[in-house]
C-alpha cells in the first residue's frame, strides 16, 4: 500500500501517517536510550572494542525492530500494508547485516590489537568462548539469509525453499539473545539497562508470537472456516467460498487479503495470499485465484466441506485510506479481485474503473464488475488488447488523463501485474496526482 503524506483529513492525521509517526517515534526513542546506555556504561578495553560495542547494541536494536515489522500487528498492517512493511523489513535486514559484520570485525580487531596477535588467531580463540561462538553463529545465519535474499538468488529459489531458510532467522535471534545476555556489560551495566533490555526483547517476541501464532490460532478456533463452494470462473480461474462461525466479528474490509491453507488438500506448509474477491458480509468470504502454480491451479479440486485455515485479514488497500470523495480503481488481470470487493464498499464514493485485460474472455468476474459499477452509477472502461509497438500504452499520462480528466481529484487504487502497476504509478506522478491519494497492492510479498 503506497500512501504517503503528512497532511490531515478533516483535522485528523491520516492513518498511514499516524502509523509512520508511531514507527519513527519508536525507533528514535529507543535509539536515544541505547546511546545513553552506551555512553553511561563506559568505554571498552580499548577504543576499537568500544566502537564494536556501539555497533553490537545497535545490531540488537535493529533485530528487535525487524521482529516488529514482520509481527503482522493488525494496527500497523492496516495502516501501512504488509507489502510496504516487507520492503522496510528487507532494507532493515541489509542494514542489520552490515551492522553485525562491522561489530564482529571490530571485536576481532579489538582483541587482536589488545593481545598483539593476528586477526586469524584471535578469531579462532574467540570461537572457543561460548558467548562469542553464539554471536558468530548468529552472524553466519544472518549472512546466509542476506545472500539468499539478494534479488538474483531469490528469483531462482522456490518461494517455499526461500521462506523455509528464512525461518532460520528465528534461530539467529535466539542465539543473538543469549549472546547479548552472556556479554557481561549490556544487560548488567545498570538496573535500568537490565529492565530496558528485558522489556524490549519481551515486547518484540511477544508481538511476534501474538501476531503470527496466537491470533491466527485463536481466530481459526473461533471461526472454524469451512469451504462451502468451489466455482470455476474460467479454465484458469476459480472462486472458493468459505464460511465460518461469527464471521461478523472478523475485522475484514473490502480490498484486504488473507493467507489461506487448505489442510488435507495441500501440504500444511503451503500457504498462499489471495485477496477477498467480495466484500466481507459477516456470513462468508470468497477468494478468486488464477492458476499460477500447483497450489492455485489445484484450488478447483478442494472438496466442499473441507476445513480452511485462514490468516488475516491483512493489507492497507482499503477505503480506510480514502482522502477524496471519488475513486479511480485500476485493475490489471486477476488484480481485479480486491477492486471487485471495493466496489461493494460505498466508502469509495463516486467510482471510475479501468480494467486492463488481453481480451474480454480474460476479464475475470466481468459481469459482477459491470453490475456493481452500474448499481453505483459509476463508469467502467474495459481496456482490451496488447500494447502495439509505437502505440501509446493505455496507462500513459495522456491516455489516462483522457479517460479520467478529473484523475487528480480522486483517490487512485491500483492492483495488477508489477509492470502495469509501475507504469500506472509513474503516470500518476507525471500527472501530479498527490502521493497521499495513490494506493497500490502488489501481488508479491517476498
Ligand atoms: C497480497 C496478495 C494478494 C494476492 N491476491 C491474489 C488474488 O486475489 N488472486 C490471485 O490469483 N492471485 C493473488 N495473489 C498471487 C498469489 O498469491 C500467487 O499467484 C499464488 O500464491 C501462487 O502460488 P502457487 O503455489 O500456485 O504458485 P507457485 O508457482 O508456487 O508461485 C508462483 C509465484 O507466486 C508467489 N508466491 C507463492 N506462494 C507465495 C506466498 N505464500 N506468499 C507470497 N507469494 C507467493 C511467488 O512469487 C511465486 O514465484 C496475491 C498475492 C499477494 C501477495
Coordinates of C-alpha atoms and ligand atoms in Angstrom, one line a residue:
X1 CA 0.0 0.0 0.0
X2 CA 1.6 3.3 -1.0
X3 CA 0.1 6.2 0.7
X4 CA 2.4 8.9 1.8
X5 CA 1.6 12.3 3.3
X6 CA 1.9 14.3 6.4
X7 CA -1.2 16.2 5.7
X8 CA -4.5 15.8 7.6
X9 CA -8.0 14.8 6.6
X10 CA -10.8 16.7 8.3
X11 CA -8.5 17.8 11.1
X12 CA -7.2 14.3 11.9
X13 CA -3.9 12.7 10.9
X14 CA -4.2 10.2 8.1
X15 CA -4.0 6.6 9.3
X16 CA -0.8 5.9 7.3
X17 CA 0.9 9.0 8.7
X18 CA -0.2 8.1 12.3
X19 CA 1.5 4.7 11.8
X20 CA 4.6 6.2 10.3
X21 CA 4.9 8.6 13.2
X22 CA 4.5 5.8 15.7
X23 CA 7.2 3.8 14.0
X24 CA 9.6 6.7 13.8
X25 CA 8.9 7.6 17.4
X26 CA 9.6 4.0 18.5
X27 CA 12.9 4.0 16.5
X28 CA 14.1 7.4 17.7
X29 CA 13.2 6.9 21.4
X30 CA 14.9 3.5 21.5
X31 CA 18.0 4.7 19.6
X32 CA 18.4 7.6 22.2
X33 CA 18.0 5.2 25.1
X34 CA 20.6 2.8 23.6
X35 CA 23.0 5.6 23.0
X36 CA 22.5 6.8 26.6
X37 CA 23.2 3.3 27.9
X38 CA 26.2 3.1 25.7
X39 CA 27.7 6.3 27.0
X40 CA 26.9 5.6 30.6
X41 CA 28.3 2.1 30.5
X42 CA 31.9 3.4 30.0
X43 CA 34.4 2.5 27.4
X44 CA 35.6 -1.0 26.5
X45 CA 39.1 -2.5 26.9
X46 CA 40.4 -0.3 24.0
X47 CA 38.9 2.2 21.5
X48 CA 38.2 -0.4 18.9
X49 CA 36.2 -2.6 21.3
X50 CA 34.3 0.4 22.5
X51 CA 33.2 1.1 18.9
X52 CA 32.5 -2.6 18.4
X53 CA 30.1 -2.4 21.4
X54 CA 28.3 0.5 19.9
X55 CA 27.6 -1.5 16.7
X56 CA 26.6 -4.5 18.8
X57 CA 24.0 -2.6 20.7
X58 CA 22.6 -1.1 17.5
X59 CA 22.5 -4.6 15.9
X60 CA 20.3 -5.8 18.8
X61 CA 18.0 -2.9 18.3
X62 CA 17.7 -3.5 14.6
X63 CA 16.9 -7.1 15.2
X64 CA 14.1 -6.3 17.6
X65 CA 12.8 -3.7 15.1
X66 CA 12.8 -6.5 12.4
X67 CA 10.6 -8.6 14.6
X68 CA 8.0 -5.8 14.9
X69 CA 8.0 -5.3 11.1
X70 CA 7.0 -8.9 10.5
X71 CA 4.8 -9.4 13.6
X72 CA 1.6 -8.7 11.5
X73 CA 0.2 -6.5 14.2
X74 CA -3.2 -5.5 12.8
X75 CA -3.0 -1.8 13.8
X76 CA 0.2 -1.4 11.8
X77 CA -0.7 -3.7 9.0
X78 CA -4.0 -2.0 8.2
X79 CA -2.3 1.4 8.1
X80 CA 1.0 0.6 6.3
X81 CA 0.3 -2.6 4.5
X82 CA 2.2 -5.9 4.5
X83 CA 3.9 -5.2 1.2
X84 CA 5.4 -1.9 2.4
X85 CA 6.3 -3.4 5.8
X86 CA 8.0 -6.2 3.9
X87 CA 10.0 -3.7 1.9
X88 CA 11.1 -2.0 5.1
X89 CA 12.0 -5.4 6.6
X90 CA 14.2 -6.1 3.6
X91 CA 16.1 -2.8 4.0
X92 CA 16.4 -3.0 7.7
X93 CA 17.6 -6.6 7.2
X94 CA 20.5 -5.5 5.0
X95 CA 21.4 -2.7 7.5
X96 CA 21.4 -5.3 10.2
X97 CA 23.8 -7.4 8.1
X98 CA 26.3 -4.6 7.8
X99 CA 25.9 -3.6 11.4
X100 CA 26.5 -7.2 12.6
X101 CA 29.5 -7.6 10.2
X102 CA 31.1 -4.4 11.4
X103 CA 30.5 -5.4 15.1
X104 CA 32.1 -8.8 14.5
X105 CA 35.1 -7.4 12.6
X106 CA 35.8 -4.7 15.2
X107 CA 35.6 -7.3 18.0
X108 CA 38.2 -9.5 16.4
X109 CA 40.3 -6.4 15.5
X110 CA 40.0 -5.0 19.0
X111 CA 41.1 -8.2 20.7
X112 CA 43.9 -8.8 18.2
X113 CA 45.2 -5.3 19.0
X114 CA 44.9 -5.9 22.7
X115 CA 46.8 -9.2 22.5
X116 CA 49.1 -8.0 19.8
X117 CA 48.4 -11.0 17.6
X118 CA 46.8 -11.7 14.2
X119 CA 43.1 -11.4 13.5
X120 CA 43.0 -15.0 12.3
X121 CA 44.4 -16.3 15.6
X122 CA 42.1 -14.0 17.6
X123 CA 39.1 -15.3 15.6
X124 CA 39.9 -18.9 16.4
X125 CA 40.5 -18.1 20.0
X126 CA 37.2 -16.2 20.3
X127 CA 35.3 -19.2 18.7
X128 CA 36.3 -21.2 21.8
X129 CA 34.4 -18.7 24.1
X130 CA 30.7 -19.7 24.3
X131 CA 29.3 -16.2 24.3
X132 CA 31.4 -15.2 21.2
X133 CA 30.6 -18.5 19.4
X134 CA 26.9 -17.9 19.7
X135 CA 27.3 -14.4 18.3
X136 CA 29.4 -15.9 15.4
X137 CA 26.7 -18.5 14.6
X138 CA 24.0 -15.8 14.6
X139 CA 26.1 -13.6 12.3
X140 CA 26.7 -16.6 9.9
X141 CA 22.9 -17.3 9.7
X142 CA 22.2 -13.6 9.1
X143 CA 24.8 -13.6 6.3
X144 CA 23.4 -16.7 4.7
X145 CA 19.8 -15.3 4.7
X146 CA 21.1 -12.0 3.2
X147 CA 22.8 -13.9 0.4
X148 CA 19.7 -15.9 -0.5
X149 CA 17.6 -12.7 -0.3
X150 CA 19.6 -10.9 -3.0
X151 CA 17.4 -10.4 -6.0
X152 CA 19.3 -12.8 -8.3
X153 CA 19.3 -15.7 -5.9
X154 CA 15.8 -15.1 -4.6
X155 CA 14.4 -15.3 -8.1
X156 CA 16.0 -18.7 -8.6
X157 CA 14.6 -20.2 -5.4
X158 CA 11.1 -21.6 -5.0
X159 CA 9.1 -19.4 -2.6
X160 CA 8.8 -22.3 -0.1
X161 CA 12.5 -23.1 -0.1
X162 CA 13.5 -19.4 0.4
X163 CA 10.8 -19.0 3.1
X164 CA 11.9 -22.2 4.9
X165 CA 15.5 -21.0 5.0
X166 CA 14.4 -17.5 6.0
X167 CA 12.8 -19.0 9.2
X168 CA 16.4 -19.8 10.3
X169 CA 16.5 -16.2 11.3
X170 CA 14.5 -17.1 14.4
X171 CA 17.4 -19.4 15.4
X172 CA 19.7 -16.5 14.8
X173 CA 17.6 -14.3 17.0
X174 CA 17.6 -16.9 19.8
X175 CA 21.4 -17.2 19.6
X176 CA 21.9 -13.4 19.5
X177 CA 19.7 -13.0 22.6
X178 CA 21.8 -15.5 24.6
X179 CA 24.9 -13.9 23.2
X180 CA 23.7 -10.5 24.4
X181 CA 22.8 -12.0 27.8
X182 CA 26.2 -13.6 28.3
X183 CA 28.1 -10.5 27.2
X184 CA 28.8 -9.1 30.6
X185 CA 28.1 -5.4 30.2
X186 CA 25.0 -5.0 28.1
X187 CA 22.2 -6.3 30.4
X188 CA 24.0 -5.7 33.7
X189 CA 25.6 -2.2 33.3
X190 CA 22.8 -0.8 35.4
X191 CA 19.4 -1.7 36.8
X192 CA 17.8 0.4 34.2
X193 CA 19.7 -1.4 31.4
X194 CA 18.6 -4.8 32.7
X195 CA 15.0 -3.7 32.8
X196 CA 15.2 -2.0 29.4
X197 CA 16.6 -4.9 27.5
X198 CA 14.3 -7.4 29.1
X199 CA 11.2 -5.3 28.3
X200 CA 12.4 -4.7 24.8
X201 CA 13.1 -8.3 24.0
X202 CA 9.8 -9.5 25.7
X203 CA 7.8 -6.8 23.8
X204 CA 9.3 -7.8 20.4
X205 CA 9.0 -11.6 20.9
X206 CA 5.5 -11.1 22.5
X207 CA 4.4 -9.0 19.5
X208 CA 5.7 -11.7 17.1
X209 CA 4.1 -14.6 18.9
X210 CA 0.8 -12.7 19.3
X211 CA 0.5 -11.6 15.6
X212 CA 2.0 -14.7 13.9
X213 CA 0.9 -17.5 16.2
X214 CA -1.7 -16.7 18.9
X215 CA -4.1 -14.6 16.8
X216 CA -4.3 -16.9 13.8
X217 CA -4.8 -20.0 16.1
X218 CA -7.4 -18.2 18.1
X219 CA -9.3 -16.9 15.0
X220 CA -9.4 -20.3 13.4
X221 CA -10.5 -22.0 16.5
X222 CA -13.2 -19.3 17.0
X223 CA -14.4 -19.0 13.4
X224 CA -13.9 -22.6 12.2
X225 CA -13.6 -21.8 8.5
X226 CA -15.1 -24.3 6.0
X227 CA -15.3 -24.4 2.2
X228 CA -18.9 -24.1 1.0
X229 CA -18.5 -23.9 -2.7
X230 CA -15.8 -24.1 -5.4
X231 CA -16.8 -22.3 -8.6
X232 CA -14.7 -22.3 -11.8
X233 CA -14.8 -18.8 -13.3
X234 CA -12.9 -19.9 -16.4
X235 CA -10.3 -22.6 -17.5
X236 CA -7.6 -20.9 -15.3
X237 CA -9.6 -19.1 -12.6
X238 CA -11.6 -20.5 -9.7
X239 CA -13.5 -18.9 -6.8
X240 CA -13.5 -20.6 -3.4
X241 CA -16.4 -19.7 -1.0
X242 CA -15.7 -20.1 2.7
X243 CA -17.9 -19.7 5.7
X244 CA -17.5 -19.9 9.4
X245 CA -18.9 -19.1 12.8
X246 CA -19.4 -15.5 14.0
X247 CA -17.9 -14.0 10.8
X248 CA -19.5 -10.7 11.6
X249 CA -16.8 -10.5 14.3
X250 CA -13.9 -10.9 11.8
X251 CA -12.4 -7.4 11.3
X252 CA -12.1 -7.7 7.5
X253 CA -12.5 -4.9 4.9
X254 CA -13.1 -4.9 1.2
X255 CA -9.6 -4.8 -0.5
X256 CA -7.8 -6.9 2.1
X257 CA -6.3 -10.3 1.6
X258 CA -5.9 -13.4 3.7
X259 CA -3.2 -16.1 3.7
X260 CA -5.0 -19.4 3.0
X261 CA -4.3 -23.0 3.8
X262 CA -6.5 -25.9 2.9
X263 CA -5.3 -28.7 5.2
X264 CA -5.9 -32.2 3.8
X265 CA -5.9 -30.9 0.3
X266 CA -2.5 -29.2 0.2
X267 CA 0.6 -29.7 2.4
X268 CA 0.1 -27.8 5.7
X269 CA 3.2 -25.7 5.0
X270 CA 1.8 -24.3 1.7
X271 CA 0.1 -21.0 2.5
X272 CA -0.8 -18.6 -0.3
X273 CA -2.1 -15.0 -0.1
X274 CA -5.3 -14.3 -2.0
X275 CA -7.4 -11.1 -1.8
X276 CA -11.0 -11.2 -0.8
X277 CA -12.9 -11.0 -4.1
X278 CA -16.1 -10.0 -2.5
X279 CA -16.6 -7.6 0.4
X280 CA -16.9 -9.5 3.7
X281 CA -20.6 -9.6 4.6
X282 CA -20.4 -11.3 8.0
X283 CA -21.6 -14.6 6.5
X284 CA -18.9 -15.7 4.1
X285 CA -15.6 -14.9 2.4
X286 CA -14.6 -15.5 -1.2
X287 CA -11.2 -15.7 -2.9
X288 CA -10.7 -15.9 -6.7
X289 CA -7.5 -17.3 -7.9
X290 CA -5.7 -17.6 -11.2
X291 CA -3.6 -20.7 -11.8
X292 CA 0.0 -19.6 -11.3
X293 CA 1.5 -22.8 -9.9
X294 CA 0.4 -26.1 -8.4
X295 CA -1.4 -24.6 -5.3
X296 CA -3.5 -22.1 -7.1
X297 CA -4.2 -24.5 -10.0
X298 CA -5.3 -27.2 -7.5
X299 CA -7.8 -25.0 -5.7
X300 CA -10.5 -26.2 -8.1
X301 CA -10.1 -29.7 -6.5
X302 CA -10.6 -28.6 -2.9
X303 CA -13.6 -30.6 -1.6
X304 CA -16.6 -28.7 -0.5
X305 CA -16.9 -29.1 3.3
X306 CA -13.2 -29.2 3.9
X307 CA -11.5 -27.0 6.6
X308 CA -9.7 -23.9 5.7
X309 CA -7.0 -22.3 7.9
X310 CA -7.2 -18.6 7.3
X311 CA -4.6 -16.0 8.5
X312 CA -5.6 -12.4 8.3
X313 CA -7.2 -10.3 7.1
X314 CA -4.2 -8.2 6.1
X315 CA -3.4 -5.2 4.0
X316 CA -4.0 -1.5 3.7
X317 CA -5.6 -1.5 0.2
X318 CA -8.9 -0.2 1.7
X319 CA -11.1 2.7 2.0
X320 CA -9.6 3.5 5.4
X321 CA -7.0 5.5 3.4
X322 CA -9.5 7.4 1.3
X323 CA -8.8 11.1 1.1
X324 CA -11.2 12.3 -1.7
X325 CA -14.9 11.8 -2.3
X326 CA -14.3 10.0 -5.6
X327 CA -12.1 7.0 -6.5
X328 CA -10.4 5.7 -9.6
X329 CA -9.9 1.9 -9.4
X330 CA -7.4 0.5 -11.8
X331 CA -7.0 -3.3 -12.2
X332 CA -4.9 -5.5 -14.5
X333 CA -5.9 -9.1 -15.0
X334 CA -6.6 -11.0 -11.8
X335 CA -5.7 -7.8 -9.9
X336 CA -9.4 -7.1 -10.3
X337 CA -10.1 -9.3 -7.1
X338 CA -9.7 -6.6 -4.4
X339 CA -11.1 -3.9 -6.8
X340 CA -14.2 -6.1 -7.2
X341 CA -14.6 -6.2 -3.5
X342 CA -14.1 -2.5 -3.1
X343 CA -16.9 -1.9 -5.5
X344 CA -19.2 -3.1 -2.7
X345 CA -17.7 -0.6 -0.3
X346 CA -19.7 2.6 -0.6
X347 CA -17.0 4.5 1.2
X348 CA -15.0 4.6 -2.1
X349 CA -17.6 7.2 -3.2
X350 CA -18.1 8.0 -6.9
X351 CA -16.2 5.4 -8.9
X352 CA -14.5 5.0 -12.2
X353 CA -13.0 1.6 -13.0
X354 CA -10.3 0.9 -15.6
X355 CA -9.9 -2.8 -16.2
X356 CA -7.0 -3.9 -18.4
X357 CA -7.1 -7.4 -19.9
X358 CA -5.9 -9.0 -23.1
X359 CA -9.4 -9.9 -24.4
X360 CA -12.9 -9.8 -22.9
X361 CA -12.7 -13.5 -22.4
X362 CA -9.8 -13.0 -20.0
X363 CA -11.7 -10.5 -17.8
X364 CA -12.3 -12.3 -14.6
X365 CA -15.5 -11.5 -12.7
X366 CA -16.5 -9.1 -15.5
X367 CA -20.3 -9.5 -15.1
X368 CA -20.1 -8.8 -11.4
X369 CA -17.9 -5.7 -12.0
X370 CA -20.3 -4.4 -14.7
X371 CA -23.3 -5.0 -12.4
X372 CA -21.7 -3.3 -9.3
X373 CA -20.4 -0.3 -11.4
X374 CA -23.9 0.2 -12.8
X375 CA -25.5 -0.1 -9.4
X376 CA -23.3 2.7 -8.2
X377 CA -23.8 4.8 -11.3
X378 CA -20.1 4.7 -12.0
X379 CA -18.1 4.2 -15.2
X380 CA -16.2 1.1 -16.4
X381 CA -13.6 1.2 -19.1
X382 CA -12.6 -2.3 -20.3
X383 CA -9.2 -1.8 -21.9
X384 CA -8.5 -4.8 -24.1
X385 CA -5.7 -5.8 -26.4
X386 CA -1.9 -5.8 -26.2
X387 CA 0.0 -2.5 -26.4
X388 CA 1.1 -2.4 -30.0
X389 CA 4.7 -1.2 -30.7
X390 CA 4.7 2.6 -31.2
X391 CA 1.1 3.0 -29.9
X392 CA 0.5 5.0 -26.7
X393 CA 0.0 2.5 -23.8
X394 CA -3.4 2.9 -22.1
X395 CA -1.8 4.0 -18.9
X396 CA 0.5 6.6 -20.4
X397 CA -0.2 10.0 -18.7
X398 CA -2.1 11.4 -21.8
X399 CA -4.3 8.3 -22.2
X400 CA -5.0 8.2 -18.5
X401 CA -6.0 11.8 -18.4
X402 CA -8.2 11.5 -21.5
X403 CA -10.1 8.6 -19.9
X404 CA -10.4 10.2 -16.4
X405 CA -10.0 14.0 -16.8
X406 CA -10.5 14.6 -13.0
X407 CA -7.9 12.0 -12.0
X408 CA -6.1 14.4 -9.7
X409 CA -9.3 14.9 -7.8
X410 CA -9.7 11.2 -7.0
X411 CA -8.1 8.6 -4.8
X412 CA -6.5 6.1 -7.1
X413 CA -6.3 2.4 -6.2
X414 CA -4.1 0.2 -8.4
X415 CA -3.7 -3.5 -8.5
X416 CA -2.2 -5.5 -11.3
X417 CA 1.0 -7.2 -12.6
X418 CA 4.2 -5.4 -11.5
X419 CA 5.0 -3.9 -14.9
X420 CA 1.5 -2.4 -15.3
X421 CA 1.4 -1.2 -11.7
X422 CA 4.8 0.5 -12.1
X423 CA 3.6 2.2 -15.4
X424 CA 0.4 3.5 -13.7
X425 CA 2.3 4.8 -10.7
X426 CA 4.8 6.6 -12.9
X427 CA 1.9 8.2 -15.0
X428 CA 0.2 9.3 -11.8
X429 CA 3.4 11.0 -10.7
X430 CA 3.6 12.7 -14.1
X431 CA 0.0 13.9 -13.8
X432 CA 0.8 15.3 -10.3
X433 CA -1.7 13.1 -8.5
X434 CA -0.7 13.7 -4.8
X435 CA 1.1 10.7 -3.4
X436 CA -1.4 10.5 -0.5
X437 CA -4.2 9.8 -3.0
X438 CA -2.3 6.9 -4.6
X439 CA -2.7 3.3 -3.2
X440 CA -1.3 0.2 -4.7
X441 CA -1.4 -3.5 -3.9
X442 CA 1.3 -5.7 -5.2
X443 CA 0.6 -9.4 -5.6
X444 CA 4.1 -10.3 -4.3
X445 CA 5.3 -10.1 -0.7
X446 CA 8.8 -11.6 -0.8
Ligands
LIG1 C1 -1.3 -9.6 -1.2 C2 -1.5 -10.6 -2.3 C3 -2.8 -10.8 -2.8 C4 -3.0 -11.7 -3.9 N1 -4.2 -11.9 -4.3 C5 -4.4 -12.8 -5.4 C6 -5.7 -13.0 -5.9 O1 -6.7 -12.4 -5.4 N2 -5.9 -13.8 -6.9 C7 -4.8 -14.5 -7.5 O2 -5.0 -15.2 -8.4 N3 -3.5 -14.3 -7.0 C8 -3.3 -13.4 -6.0 N4 -2.0 -13.3 -5.5 C9 -0.9 -14.0 -6.1 C10 -0.9 -15.4 -5.5 O3 -0.6 -15.4 -4.1 C11 0.1 -16.3 -6.1 O4 -0.2 -16.4 -7.5 C12 0.0 -17.7 -5.6 O5 0.4 -17.7 -4.2 C13 0.8 -18.7 -6.4 O6 1.0 -19.9 -5.7 P1 1.2 -21.3 -6.4 O7 1.7 -22.2 -5.4 O8 0.0 -21.6 -7.1 O9 2.3 -21.0 -7.5 P2 3.9 -21.0 -7.3 O10 4.4 -21.4 -8.7 O11 4.3 -21.7 -6.1 O12 4.1 -19.5 -7.1 C14 4.1 -18.5 -8.1 C15 4.6 -17.2 -7.5 O13 3.7 -16.8 -6.5 C16 4.4 -16.2 -5.4 N5 4.0 -16.9 -4.2 C17 3.8 -18.3 -4.0 N6 3.5 -18.5 -2.7 C18 3.5 -17.3 -2.1 C19 3.3 -16.9 -0.7 N7 3.0 -17.8 0.2 N8 3.4 -15.6 -0.5 C20 3.8 -14.7 -1.4 N9 4.0 -15.0 -2.7 C21 3.9 -16.3 -3.0 C22 5.8 -16.4 -5.6 O14 6.4 -15.2 -6.0 C23 5.9 -17.4 -6.8 O15 7.0 -17.2 -7.6 C24 -1.8 -12.4 -4.4 C25 -0.6 -12.2 -3.9 C26 -0.4 -11.3 -2.8 C27 1.0 -11.1 -2.3

